[in-house]
XYZ file of C-alpha atoms in Angstrom:
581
model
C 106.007 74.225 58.153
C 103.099 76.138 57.807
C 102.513 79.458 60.067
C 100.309 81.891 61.567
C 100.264 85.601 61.352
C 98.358 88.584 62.453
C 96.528 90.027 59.170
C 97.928 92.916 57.460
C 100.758 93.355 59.586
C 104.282 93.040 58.444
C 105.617 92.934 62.764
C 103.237 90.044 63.857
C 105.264 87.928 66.408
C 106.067 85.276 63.765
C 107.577 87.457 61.592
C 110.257 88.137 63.971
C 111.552 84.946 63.625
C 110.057 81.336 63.519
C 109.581 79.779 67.133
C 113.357 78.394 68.213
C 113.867 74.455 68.369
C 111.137 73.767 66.012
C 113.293 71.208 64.143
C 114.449 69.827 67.215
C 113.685 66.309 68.283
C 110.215 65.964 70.402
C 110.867 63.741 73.952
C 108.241 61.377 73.608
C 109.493 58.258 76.065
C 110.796 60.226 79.243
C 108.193 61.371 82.080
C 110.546 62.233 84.301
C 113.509 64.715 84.360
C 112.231 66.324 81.399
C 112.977 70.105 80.775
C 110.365 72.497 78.537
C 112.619 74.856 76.796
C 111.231 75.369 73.792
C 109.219 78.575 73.100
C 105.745 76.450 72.599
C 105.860 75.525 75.895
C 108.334 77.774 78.447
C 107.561 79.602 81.113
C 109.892 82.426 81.102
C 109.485 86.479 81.783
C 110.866 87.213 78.487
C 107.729 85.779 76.441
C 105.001 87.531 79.168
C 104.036 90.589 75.965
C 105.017 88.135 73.355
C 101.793 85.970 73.814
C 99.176 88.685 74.304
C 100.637 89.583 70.555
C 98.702 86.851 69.590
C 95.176 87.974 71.329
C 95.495 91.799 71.724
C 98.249 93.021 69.585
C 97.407 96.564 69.951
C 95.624 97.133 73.250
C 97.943 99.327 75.467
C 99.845 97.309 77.870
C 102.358 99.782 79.349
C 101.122 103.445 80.087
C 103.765 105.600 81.932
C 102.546 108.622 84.129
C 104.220 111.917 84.457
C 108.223 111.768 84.561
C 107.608 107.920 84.326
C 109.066 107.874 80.675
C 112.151 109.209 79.193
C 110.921 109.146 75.276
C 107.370 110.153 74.433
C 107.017 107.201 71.960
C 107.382 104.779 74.730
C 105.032 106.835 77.040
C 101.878 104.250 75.670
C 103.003 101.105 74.286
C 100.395 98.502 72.785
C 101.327 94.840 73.439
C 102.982 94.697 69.910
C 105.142 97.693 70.806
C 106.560 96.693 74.156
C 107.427 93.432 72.531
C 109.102 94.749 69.818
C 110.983 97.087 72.131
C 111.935 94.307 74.493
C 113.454 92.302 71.442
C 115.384 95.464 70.478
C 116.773 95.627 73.963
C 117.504 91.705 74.292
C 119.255 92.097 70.937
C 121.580 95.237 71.621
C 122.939 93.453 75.102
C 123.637 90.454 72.927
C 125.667 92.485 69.950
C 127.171 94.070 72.901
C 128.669 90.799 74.180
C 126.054 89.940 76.944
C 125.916 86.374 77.070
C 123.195 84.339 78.886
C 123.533 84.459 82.550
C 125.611 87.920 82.979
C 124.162 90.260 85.255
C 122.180 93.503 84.016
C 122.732 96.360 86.174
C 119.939 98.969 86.831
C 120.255 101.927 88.630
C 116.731 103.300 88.324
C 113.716 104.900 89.336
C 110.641 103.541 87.749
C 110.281 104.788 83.819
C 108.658 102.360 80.980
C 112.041 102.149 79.143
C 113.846 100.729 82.539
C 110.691 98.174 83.125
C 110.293 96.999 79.572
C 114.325 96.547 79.502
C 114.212 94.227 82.079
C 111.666 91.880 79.964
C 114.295 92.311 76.940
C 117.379 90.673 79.328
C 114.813 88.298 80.276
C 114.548 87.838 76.352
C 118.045 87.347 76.526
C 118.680 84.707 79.282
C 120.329 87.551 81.167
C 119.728 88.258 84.810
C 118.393 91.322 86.388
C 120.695 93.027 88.561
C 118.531 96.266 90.021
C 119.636 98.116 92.981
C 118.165 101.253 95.014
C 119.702 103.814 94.269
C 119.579 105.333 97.737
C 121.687 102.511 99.150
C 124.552 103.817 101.385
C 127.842 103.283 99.550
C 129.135 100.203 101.075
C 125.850 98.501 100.362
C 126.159 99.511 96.635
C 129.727 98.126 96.737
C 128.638 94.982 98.100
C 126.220 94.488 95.477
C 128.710 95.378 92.800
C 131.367 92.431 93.965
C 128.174 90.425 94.993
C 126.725 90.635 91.527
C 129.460 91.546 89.008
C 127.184 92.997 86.346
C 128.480 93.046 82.971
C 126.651 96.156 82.043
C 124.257 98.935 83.300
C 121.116 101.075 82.499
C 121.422 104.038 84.448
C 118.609 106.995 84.922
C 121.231 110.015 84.283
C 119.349 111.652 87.661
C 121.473 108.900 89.953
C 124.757 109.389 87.902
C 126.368 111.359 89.810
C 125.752 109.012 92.770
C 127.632 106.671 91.414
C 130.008 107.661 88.669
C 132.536 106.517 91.433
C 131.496 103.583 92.152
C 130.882 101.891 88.606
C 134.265 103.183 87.203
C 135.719 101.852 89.747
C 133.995 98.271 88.999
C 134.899 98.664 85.457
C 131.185 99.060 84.373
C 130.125 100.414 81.125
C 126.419 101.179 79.720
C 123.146 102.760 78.758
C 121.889 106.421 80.035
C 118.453 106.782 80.364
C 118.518 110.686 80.253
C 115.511 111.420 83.027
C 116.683 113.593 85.002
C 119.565 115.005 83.429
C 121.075 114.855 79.864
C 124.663 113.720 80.755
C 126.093 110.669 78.782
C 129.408 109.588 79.940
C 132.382 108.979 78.288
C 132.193 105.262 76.839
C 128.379 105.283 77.623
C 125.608 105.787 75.140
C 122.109 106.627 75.713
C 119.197 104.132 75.528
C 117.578 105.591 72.409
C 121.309 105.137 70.387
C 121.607 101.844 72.839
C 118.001 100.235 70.826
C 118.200 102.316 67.535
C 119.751 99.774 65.204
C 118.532 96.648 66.686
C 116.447 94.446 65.482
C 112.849 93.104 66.533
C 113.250 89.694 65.975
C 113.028 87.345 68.872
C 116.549 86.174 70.145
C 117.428 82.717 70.030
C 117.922 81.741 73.659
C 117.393 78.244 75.357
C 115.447 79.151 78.375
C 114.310 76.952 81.598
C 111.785 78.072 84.348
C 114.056 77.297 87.139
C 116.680 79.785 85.198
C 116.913 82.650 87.177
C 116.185 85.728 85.754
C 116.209 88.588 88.553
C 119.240 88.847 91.723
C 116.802 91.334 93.791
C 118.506 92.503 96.593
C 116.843 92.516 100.312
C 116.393 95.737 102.207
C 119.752 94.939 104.480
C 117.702 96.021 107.816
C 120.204 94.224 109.991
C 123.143 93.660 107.745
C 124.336 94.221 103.884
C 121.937 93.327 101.428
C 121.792 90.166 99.874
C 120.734 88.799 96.690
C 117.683 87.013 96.515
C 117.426 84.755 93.437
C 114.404 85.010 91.371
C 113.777 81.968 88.609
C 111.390 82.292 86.133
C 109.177 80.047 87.594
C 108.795 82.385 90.952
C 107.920 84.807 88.538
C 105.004 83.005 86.995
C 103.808 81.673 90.100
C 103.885 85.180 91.871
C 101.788 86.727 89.322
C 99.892 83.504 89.337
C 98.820 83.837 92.919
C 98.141 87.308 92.395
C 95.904 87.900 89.111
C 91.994 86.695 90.411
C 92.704 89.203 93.512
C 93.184 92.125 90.813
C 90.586 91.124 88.675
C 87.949 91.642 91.582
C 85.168 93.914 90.576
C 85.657 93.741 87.153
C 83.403 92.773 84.521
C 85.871 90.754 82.011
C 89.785 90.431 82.918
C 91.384 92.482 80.303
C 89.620 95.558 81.843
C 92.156 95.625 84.427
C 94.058 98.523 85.099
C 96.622 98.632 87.557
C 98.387 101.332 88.838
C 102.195 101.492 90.570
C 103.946 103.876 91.535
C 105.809 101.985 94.159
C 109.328 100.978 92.971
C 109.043 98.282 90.493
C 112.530 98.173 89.307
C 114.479 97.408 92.214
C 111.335 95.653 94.225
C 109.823 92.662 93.685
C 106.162 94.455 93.441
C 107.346 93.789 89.937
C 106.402 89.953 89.998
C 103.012 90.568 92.265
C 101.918 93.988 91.030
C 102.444 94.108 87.674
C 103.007 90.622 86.031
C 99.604 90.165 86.995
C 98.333 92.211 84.635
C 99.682 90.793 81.745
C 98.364 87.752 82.901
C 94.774 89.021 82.491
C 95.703 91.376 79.376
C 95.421 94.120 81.100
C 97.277 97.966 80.969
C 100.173 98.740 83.517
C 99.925 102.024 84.513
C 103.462 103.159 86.106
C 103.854 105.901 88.086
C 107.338 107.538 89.174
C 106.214 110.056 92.204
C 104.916 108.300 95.571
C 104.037 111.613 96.481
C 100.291 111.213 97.440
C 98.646 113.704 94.809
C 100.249 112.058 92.396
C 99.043 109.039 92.781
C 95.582 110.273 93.246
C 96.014 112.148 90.136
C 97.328 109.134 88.286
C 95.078 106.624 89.434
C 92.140 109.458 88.068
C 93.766 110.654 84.866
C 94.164 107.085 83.922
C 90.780 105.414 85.042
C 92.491 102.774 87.125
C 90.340 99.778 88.108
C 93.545 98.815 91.060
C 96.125 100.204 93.290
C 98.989 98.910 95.225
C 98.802 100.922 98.042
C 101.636 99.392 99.755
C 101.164 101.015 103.143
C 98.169 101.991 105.214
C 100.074 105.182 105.707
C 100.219 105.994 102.054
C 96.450 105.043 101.396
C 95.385 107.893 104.067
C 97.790 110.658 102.032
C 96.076 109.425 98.842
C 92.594 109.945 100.751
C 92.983 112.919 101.866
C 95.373 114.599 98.222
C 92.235 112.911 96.488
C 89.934 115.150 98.538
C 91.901 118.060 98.149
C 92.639 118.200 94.780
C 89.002 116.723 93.795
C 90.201 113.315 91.721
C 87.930 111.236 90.658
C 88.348 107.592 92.641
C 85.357 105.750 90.984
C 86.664 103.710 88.731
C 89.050 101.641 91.347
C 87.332 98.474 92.576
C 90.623 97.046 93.916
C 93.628 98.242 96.527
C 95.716 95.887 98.201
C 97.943 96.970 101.167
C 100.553 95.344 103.289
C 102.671 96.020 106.241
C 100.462 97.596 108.668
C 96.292 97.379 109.083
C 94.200 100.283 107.607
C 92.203 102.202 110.570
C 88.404 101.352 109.744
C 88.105 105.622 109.002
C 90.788 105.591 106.190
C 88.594 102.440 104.990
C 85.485 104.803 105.154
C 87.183 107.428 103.475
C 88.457 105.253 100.581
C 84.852 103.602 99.783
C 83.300 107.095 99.846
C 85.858 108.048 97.254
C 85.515 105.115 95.348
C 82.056 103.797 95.578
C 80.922 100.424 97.542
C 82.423 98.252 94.757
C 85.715 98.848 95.994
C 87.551 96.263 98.018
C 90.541 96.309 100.293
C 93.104 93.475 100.524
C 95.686 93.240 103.387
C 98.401 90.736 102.786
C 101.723 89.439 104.250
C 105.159 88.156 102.172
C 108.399 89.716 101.083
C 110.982 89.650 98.801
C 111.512 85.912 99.190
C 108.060 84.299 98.938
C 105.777 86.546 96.818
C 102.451 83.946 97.155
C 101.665 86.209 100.526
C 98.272 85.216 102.727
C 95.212 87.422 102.253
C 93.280 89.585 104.654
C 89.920 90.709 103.097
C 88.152 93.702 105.539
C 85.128 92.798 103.728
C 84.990 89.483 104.386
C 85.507 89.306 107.858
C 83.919 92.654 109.134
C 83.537 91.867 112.938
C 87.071 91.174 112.960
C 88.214 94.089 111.330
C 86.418 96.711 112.828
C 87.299 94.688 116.674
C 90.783 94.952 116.181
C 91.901 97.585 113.412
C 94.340 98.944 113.454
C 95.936 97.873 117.029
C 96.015 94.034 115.827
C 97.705 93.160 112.595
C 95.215 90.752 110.954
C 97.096 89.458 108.007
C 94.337 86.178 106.886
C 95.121 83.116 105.821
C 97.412 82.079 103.125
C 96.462 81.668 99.589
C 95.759 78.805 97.533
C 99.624 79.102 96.265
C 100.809 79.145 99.800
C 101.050 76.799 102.783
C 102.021 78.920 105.906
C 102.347 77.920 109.613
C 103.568 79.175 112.911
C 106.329 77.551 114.141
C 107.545 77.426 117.284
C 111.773 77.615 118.283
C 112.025 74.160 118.461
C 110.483 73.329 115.729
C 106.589 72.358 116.503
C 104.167 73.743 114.387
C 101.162 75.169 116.252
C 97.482 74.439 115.627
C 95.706 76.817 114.476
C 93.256 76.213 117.619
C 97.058 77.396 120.019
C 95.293 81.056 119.613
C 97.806 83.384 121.030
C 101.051 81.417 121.108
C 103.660 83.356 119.028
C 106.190 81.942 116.437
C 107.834 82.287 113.713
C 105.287 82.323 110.375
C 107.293 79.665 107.917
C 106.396 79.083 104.259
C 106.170 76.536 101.247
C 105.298 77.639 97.734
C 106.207 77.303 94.631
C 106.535 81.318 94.227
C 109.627 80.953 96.493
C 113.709 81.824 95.694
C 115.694 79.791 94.877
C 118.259 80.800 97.742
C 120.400 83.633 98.136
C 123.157 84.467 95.579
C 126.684 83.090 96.633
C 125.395 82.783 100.250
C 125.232 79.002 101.090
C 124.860 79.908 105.218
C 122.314 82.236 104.851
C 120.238 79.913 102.391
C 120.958 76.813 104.438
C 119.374 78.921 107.841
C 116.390 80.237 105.893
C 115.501 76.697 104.232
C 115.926 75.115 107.330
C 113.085 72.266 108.787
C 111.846 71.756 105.211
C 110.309 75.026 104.768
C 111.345 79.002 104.563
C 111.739 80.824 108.037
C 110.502 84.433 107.618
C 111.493 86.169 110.417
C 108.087 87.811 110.945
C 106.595 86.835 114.031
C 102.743 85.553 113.943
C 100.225 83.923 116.374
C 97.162 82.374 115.510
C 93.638 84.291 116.366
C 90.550 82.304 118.038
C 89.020 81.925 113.993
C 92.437 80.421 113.198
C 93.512 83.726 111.120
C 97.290 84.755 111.665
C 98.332 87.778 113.184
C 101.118 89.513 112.560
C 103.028 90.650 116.035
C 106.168 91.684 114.876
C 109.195 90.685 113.131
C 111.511 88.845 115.803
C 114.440 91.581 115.914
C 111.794 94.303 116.550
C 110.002 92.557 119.342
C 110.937 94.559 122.365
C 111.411 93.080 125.704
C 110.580 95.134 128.619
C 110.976 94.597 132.518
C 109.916 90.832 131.255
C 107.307 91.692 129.183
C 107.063 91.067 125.350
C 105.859 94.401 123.432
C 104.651 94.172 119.739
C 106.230 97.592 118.429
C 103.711 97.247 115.668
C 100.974 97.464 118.069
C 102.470 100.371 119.191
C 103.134 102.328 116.483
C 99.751 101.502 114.875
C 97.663 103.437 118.496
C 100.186 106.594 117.882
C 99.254 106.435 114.357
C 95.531 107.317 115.385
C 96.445 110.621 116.600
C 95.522 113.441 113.957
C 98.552 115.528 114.491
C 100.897 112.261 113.878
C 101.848 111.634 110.319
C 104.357 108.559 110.616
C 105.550 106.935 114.153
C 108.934 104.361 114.339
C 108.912 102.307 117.962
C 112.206 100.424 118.755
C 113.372 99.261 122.154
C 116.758 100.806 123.779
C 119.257 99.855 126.543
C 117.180 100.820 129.954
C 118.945 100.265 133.372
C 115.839 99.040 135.301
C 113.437 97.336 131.589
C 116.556 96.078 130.241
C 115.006 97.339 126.920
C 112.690 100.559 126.694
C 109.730 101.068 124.664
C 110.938 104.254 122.777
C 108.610 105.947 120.177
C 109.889 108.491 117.420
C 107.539 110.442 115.551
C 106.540 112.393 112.958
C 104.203 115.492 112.567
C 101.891 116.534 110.128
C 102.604 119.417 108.452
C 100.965 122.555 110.280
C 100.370 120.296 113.710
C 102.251 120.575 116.928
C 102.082 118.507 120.100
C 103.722 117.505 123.130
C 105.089 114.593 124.372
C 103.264 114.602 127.426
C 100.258 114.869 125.168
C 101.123 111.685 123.316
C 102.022 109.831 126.241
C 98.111 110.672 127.896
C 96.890 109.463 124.075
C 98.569 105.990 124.248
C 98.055 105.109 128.179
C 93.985 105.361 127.435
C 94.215 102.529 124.800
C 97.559 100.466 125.798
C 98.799 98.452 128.501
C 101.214 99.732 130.958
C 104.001 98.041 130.027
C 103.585 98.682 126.781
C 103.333 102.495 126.784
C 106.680 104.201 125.319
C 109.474 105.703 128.038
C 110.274 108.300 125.946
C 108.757 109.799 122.678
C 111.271 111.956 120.758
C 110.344 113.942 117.779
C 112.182 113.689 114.415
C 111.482 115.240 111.109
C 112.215 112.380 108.781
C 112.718 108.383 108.972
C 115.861 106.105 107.598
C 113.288 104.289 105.376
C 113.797 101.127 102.676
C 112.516 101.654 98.864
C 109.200 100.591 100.378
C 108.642 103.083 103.155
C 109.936 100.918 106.296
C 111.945 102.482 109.002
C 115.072 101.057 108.976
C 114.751 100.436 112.814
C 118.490 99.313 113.673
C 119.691 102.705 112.182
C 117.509 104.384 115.085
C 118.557 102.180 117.677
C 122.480 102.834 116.671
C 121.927 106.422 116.846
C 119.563 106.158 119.840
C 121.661 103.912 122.101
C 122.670 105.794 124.633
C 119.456 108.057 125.209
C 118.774 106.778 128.641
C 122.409 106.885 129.567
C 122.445 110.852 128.337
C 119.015 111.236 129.680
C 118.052 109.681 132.367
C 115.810 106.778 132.855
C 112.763 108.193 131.305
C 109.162 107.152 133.022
């Protein structure tokens, strides 16, 4: 059989080992039923840096930012360098006894060794198992019997959290010493764990509907579960994703993307950074959401995008970028979710970064990662009528069919302008169900298509907006109060730096609009002062009973309040204190 290679190098892709199956027989009568497994023609996560070996060998793919690496060779790796570290990793868990389909714990912050080890289980056929590490303990337990990983990568700086817990699940593993330099007894650290292994590609029969990634949900209302992530999700994620982050450049492999949200435990790792490998870009990972940091990252490292994540976040970056002097210029890209970004942080950010640059709002989560698109550029009367007290979250992709659908069962036209339901999906970057958890599947999957939870109503151009999701719309003295809406006007004051709106027990609204806040450093106000602020630009009912002030949120990985953990320690407020206004 005759073979390509890469001149004058002896670690070319082909001379880690000839392409599996090529002797095997080629299916030439069915067209149906058929099943690509072979590595000409797969579409797994384990062969995303093996092909751009092929066109770009040694342009960097994986840059880590400060603290974002444990070893300072794997701080820059070229495309033939994270490959060959992935195989060394896919071929350790194998010696090890890892066989395809046991579950790869990671107990990690973001760090190129911890991202490029979950390509090399990919490799493997074995399935991602990443949790947060700042779950509560019976959340991490859950997971553990959920999940029953067969081995762990652990950053040594979230040992100690849970030593406990793993010995107690019989877990053994791999140290990543950030953090700390503690290796446990039976453990071994990641540079021993890959320092014998060899590059060659492992020879593992693959399918796209394999799954290759358990990531768990935030568990706002309940314990987590495990949302199952094939390989085809994966490629049709980043699919969806890649011509949005390529905006504003001149040719595709000039992309740069920087994230420092969580990318091992999050599945920003399918939407945020697949893409980039898609276009032969560099992945720039950060390991600090603190604001200068990411200003200083996305400057040191001439980033062409950002996920932003939250509009929040994008005004801290503003306003560290101004006060440390970073230079913004070379982004042309930053997409943001959850919440709209006031038309002044928009301002702000195209000052910083030029007129090229280009914001993207969009809606999804962990389950369906083709999300719709909201483009402030695009639409401008919109966006400046209506940001940021309405939630404009677009239309859906090209990957994605989305619709509002009503509780029994109707879906609206998008000409119904104002009539809430419940946003429902089809895609093909969907999971596959959650792990173990028929019920739960069977309700989410219902009608023929994926139930979000979020709820949406159509605007009068036939745009969805996002209201609320269902469990955090708050019903008042008969009224229906979007606490998004809410949150998003107390947001506009300058002394506010984060605001959380749930609704509690009220003798006369049934439920009360009750706001929690956050100051900014160095600013002080008063409740009364807050409540003038919001009755100028809300409706009555929807103006908050109370505002109490707090100096820090329960939050998810990505920075949302974890709302039933204020109402539970909230409940009796108007009991102790009266019935408010």
């Amino acid at each position: 059989m005759k073979t390509q290679s890469i001149p004058s190098r002896s670690s070319s892709p082909e001379s880690k080992g000839r392409d599996m199956g090529a002797s095997s027989r080629h299916d030439v009568h069915r067209l149906i039923g058929r099943r690509a497994v072979q590595r000409w023609e797969r579409s797994v996560v384990g062969d995303l840096l093996y092909r751009l070996c092929w066109s770009m060998p040694d342009k960097e793919a994986i840059v880590g930012g400060a603290g974002a690496y444990c070893y300072p060779e794997f701080s820059r790796l070229t495309y033939r360098a994270a490959d060959a570290l992935a195989n060394r990793i896919a071929n350790a868990l194998i010696a090890r006894g890892q066989r395809q389909g046991d579950r790869l714990l990671f107990v990690c912050d973001n760090s190129v060794e911890a991202y490029v080890a979950k390509i090399g289980a990919a490799k493997a056929g074995i399935v991602c198992a990443p949790i947060n590490p700042k779950l509560a303990e019976d959340a991490l337990d859950h997971l553990l019997t959920l999940t029953e990983p067969a081995f762990a990568i652990v950053d040594a700086e979230h040992w100690q959290t849970v030593e406990a817990m793993l010995r107690r699940h019989g877990i053994e593993g791999a140290i990543i010493p950030i953090g700390g330099d503690v290796v446990p007894e039976r453990w071994i650290t990641f540079a021993d764990f890959v320092a014998d292994s060899p590059e060659t590609e492992p020879d593992v029969e693959i399918h796209a509907d394999d799954i290759w990634q358990l990531m768990p949900t935030s568990g706002t209302t309940s314990l987590p579960k495990a949302v199952m992530q094939s390989h085809a999700y994966a490629y049709a994620a980043a699919n969806s994703y890649v011509l949005v982050y390529t905006r504003g450049i001149r040719f595709e492999s000039d992309l740069r993307t920087c994230v420092a949200l969580p990318l091992i435990y999050h599945a920003t790792d399918q939407a945020h950074s697949f893409p980039v490998f898609f276009a032969g870009g560099t992945l720039i990972i950060g390991r600090s959401t603190r604001a200068s940091d990411v200003a200083e990252l996305v400057s040191g490292e001439r980033a062409t995008a950002l996920f932003g994540g939250s509009s929040h976040l994008l005004r801290a970056v503003a306003d560290a970028a101004i006060a440390e002097r970073c230079d913004l210029s070379t982004l042309s890209l930053i997409i943001y979710t959850w919440t709209p970004v006031p038309p002044e942080v928009l301002a702000t950010l195209k000052r910083l970064c030029g007129p090229q640059l280009l914001l993207c709002g969009h809606l999804g989560q962990t389950e369906v990662l083709a999300t719709t698109r909201f483009w402030p550029d695009k639409t401008p009367e919109t966006y400046f009528a209506t940001a940021p007290y309405i939630n404009n979250v677009g239309v859906p992709c090209p990957y994605l069919a989305a619709a509002v659908m009503t509780e029994d069962g109707r879906l609206l036209d998008p000409n119904e302008a104002g009539q809430p339901g419940e946003v429902v999906y089809r895609t093909p970057a969907i999971a596959s169900g959650y792990y173990r958890d028929e019920a739960a599947t069977a309700a989410a999957f219902r009608d023929g298509w994926f139930h979000s939870g979020d709820c949406c109503a159509y605007d009068d151009d036939g745009m969805l907006v996002m209201l609320d999701r269902f469990k955090d719309v708050i019903k008042s003295g008969g009224e229906n109060v979007s606490s998004g809406r809410v949150e998003a006007v107390l947001a506009l004051h300058d002394a506010i730096d984060k605001a959380a709106v749930v609704g509690l027990v009220h003798p006369k609204w049934g439920e009360a609009v009750t706001a929690f806040v956050r100051l900014r450093d160095g600013e002080c106000c008063t409740e009364e002062e807050l409540a003038a602020f919001v009755r100028q630009r809300l409706a009555r009912f929807e103006v908050p009973k109370a505002i109490r002030f707090v100096e820090s949120f329960p939050e998810t990985v990505g920075g949302k309040v974890l709302k039933h953990l204020l109402r539970a320690e909230h409940v009796d407020l108007y009991r102790t204190e009266g019935a408010g206004r």
